Amino acid sequence: MISAVDLAPYRLPLRRPWRSARGEMGERRGWLVRCGAAGLTGYGDCAPLSAAGTEEPAAALVWLNAW
């Protein structure tokens, strides 16, 4: 059973803007995710890329907080 979940937002500037048919972005934003369970710790991240067809960051944060 998961005993703790921590979210740490991050923002990383890109060397060059990333372009797609849906627009351009100059940074990546997301959250580092840390989960604890039974004395173990696991790490991951969530970095939605709505310009490539994934969910919007606000929707991802709702799901992260719900979990």
mmCIF file of C-alpha atoms in Angstrom:
data_model
loop_
_atom_site.group_PDB
_atom_site.id
_atom_site.type_symbol
_atom_site.label_atom_id
_atom_site.label_comp_id
_atom_site.label_asym_id
_atom_site.label_seq_id
_atom_site.Cartn_x
_atom_site.Cartn_y
_atom_site.Cartn_z
ATOM 1 C CA MET A 1 0.000 0.000 0.000
ATOM 2 C CA ILE A 2 1.329 3.460 -0.910
ATOM 3 C CA SER A 3 2.014 5.478 2.221
ATOM 4 C CA ALA A 4 3.214 8.763 0.681
ATOM 5 C CA VAL A 5 3.190 10.589 -2.644
ATOM 6 C CA ASP A 6 5.083 13.825 -3.214
ATOM 7 C CA LEU A 7 4.896 16.046 -6.308
ATOM 8 C CA ALA A 8 7.609 18.550 -7.177
ATOM 9 C CA PRO A 9 6.895 20.813 -10.160
ATOM 10 C CA TYR A 10 9.712 21.534 -12.593
ATOM 11 C CA ARG A 11 10.364 23.761 -15.597
ATOM 12 C CA LEU A 12 13.242 23.055 -17.973
ATOM 13 C CA PRO A 13 14.145 25.479 -20.773
ATOM 14 C CA LEU A 14 14.826 23.871 -24.152
ATOM 15 C CA ARG A 15 17.959 24.715 -26.137
ATOM 16 C CA ARG A 16 15.796 25.356 -29.176
ATOM 17 C CA PRO A 17 12.034 25.798 -29.417
ATOM 18 C CA TRP A 18 10.161 22.588 -30.131
ATOM 19 C CA ARG A 19 7.716 23.013 -32.996
ATOM 20 C CA SER A 20 4.683 20.969 -33.942
ATOM 21 C CA ALA A 21 1.559 21.493 -36.015
ATOM 22 C CA ARG A 22 -0.116 22.651 -32.793
ATOM 23 C CA GLY A 23 2.412 25.317 -31.911
ATOM 24 C CA GLU A 24 5.815 25.976 -30.440
ATOM 25 C CA MET A 25 7.193 25.660 -26.938
ATOM 26 C CA GLY A 26 10.447 26.775 -25.363
ATOM 27 C CA GLU A 27 10.302 24.766 -22.143
ATOM 28 C CA ARG A 28 9.131 21.470 -20.687
ATOM 29 C CA ARG A 29 7.032 21.504 -17.550
ATOM 30 C CA GLY A 30 5.936 18.672 -15.382
ATOM 31 C CA TRP A 31 6.153 17.085 -11.959
ATOM 32 C CA LEU A 32 8.651 14.759 -10.377
ATOM 33 C CA VAL A 33 6.704 12.081 -8.528
ATOM 34 C CA ARG A 34 7.976 10.226 -5.454
ATOM 35 C CA CYS A 35 5.990 7.337 -3.968
ATOM 36 C CA GLY A 36 6.722 5.528 -0.742
ATOM 37 C CA ALA A 37 5.452 2.097 0.266
ATOM 38 C CA ALA A 38 6.639 -0.483 2.786
ATOM 39 C CA GLY A 39 9.966 1.274 3.310
ATOM 40 C CA LEU A 40 10.665 1.510 -0.433
ATOM 41 C CA THR A 41 10.735 4.654 -2.566
ATOM 42 C CA GLY A 42 9.948 4.910 -6.268
ATOM 43 C CA TYR A 43 10.478 7.899 -8.546
ATOM 44 C CA GLY A 44 8.868 8.956 -11.800
ATOM 45 C CA ASP A 45 7.652 11.992 -13.635
ATOM 46 C CA CYS A 46 4.575 13.346 -15.339
ATOM 47 C CA ALA A 47 5.185 15.759 -18.207
ATOM 48 C CA PRO A 48 2.104 16.074 -20.420
ATOM 49 C CA LEU A 49 2.750 17.267 -23.948
ATOM 50 C CA SER A 50 -0.570 18.617 -25.145
ATOM 51 C CA ALA A 51 1.066 19.869 -28.383
ATOM 52 C CA ALA A 52 1.582 16.197 -29.258
ATOM 53 C CA GLY A 53 -1.950 15.125 -28.329
ATOM 54 C CA THR A 54 -1.725 14.239 -24.624
ATOM 55 C CA GLU A 55 -3.842 15.775 -21.881
ATOM 56 C CA GLU A 56 -3.454 19.358 -20.721
ATOM 57 C CA PRO A 57 -1.193 19.896 -17.683
ATOM 58 C CA ALA A 58 -4.153 21.001 -15.527
ATOM 59 C CA ALA A 59 -5.955 17.707 -16.232
ATOM 60 C CA ALA A 60 -2.813 15.713 -15.428
ATOM 61 C CA LEU A 61 -2.448 17.523 -12.105
ATOM 62 C CA VAL A 62 -6.051 16.667 -11.206
ATOM 63 C CA TRP A 63 -5.280 12.971 -11.793
ATOM 64 C CA LEU A 64 -2.001 13.141 -9.878
ATOM 65 C CA ASN A 65 -3.730 14.710 -6.885
ATOM 66 C CA ALA A 66 -6.542 12.135 -7.055
ATOM 67 C CA TRP A 67 -4.074 9.250 -6.892
#
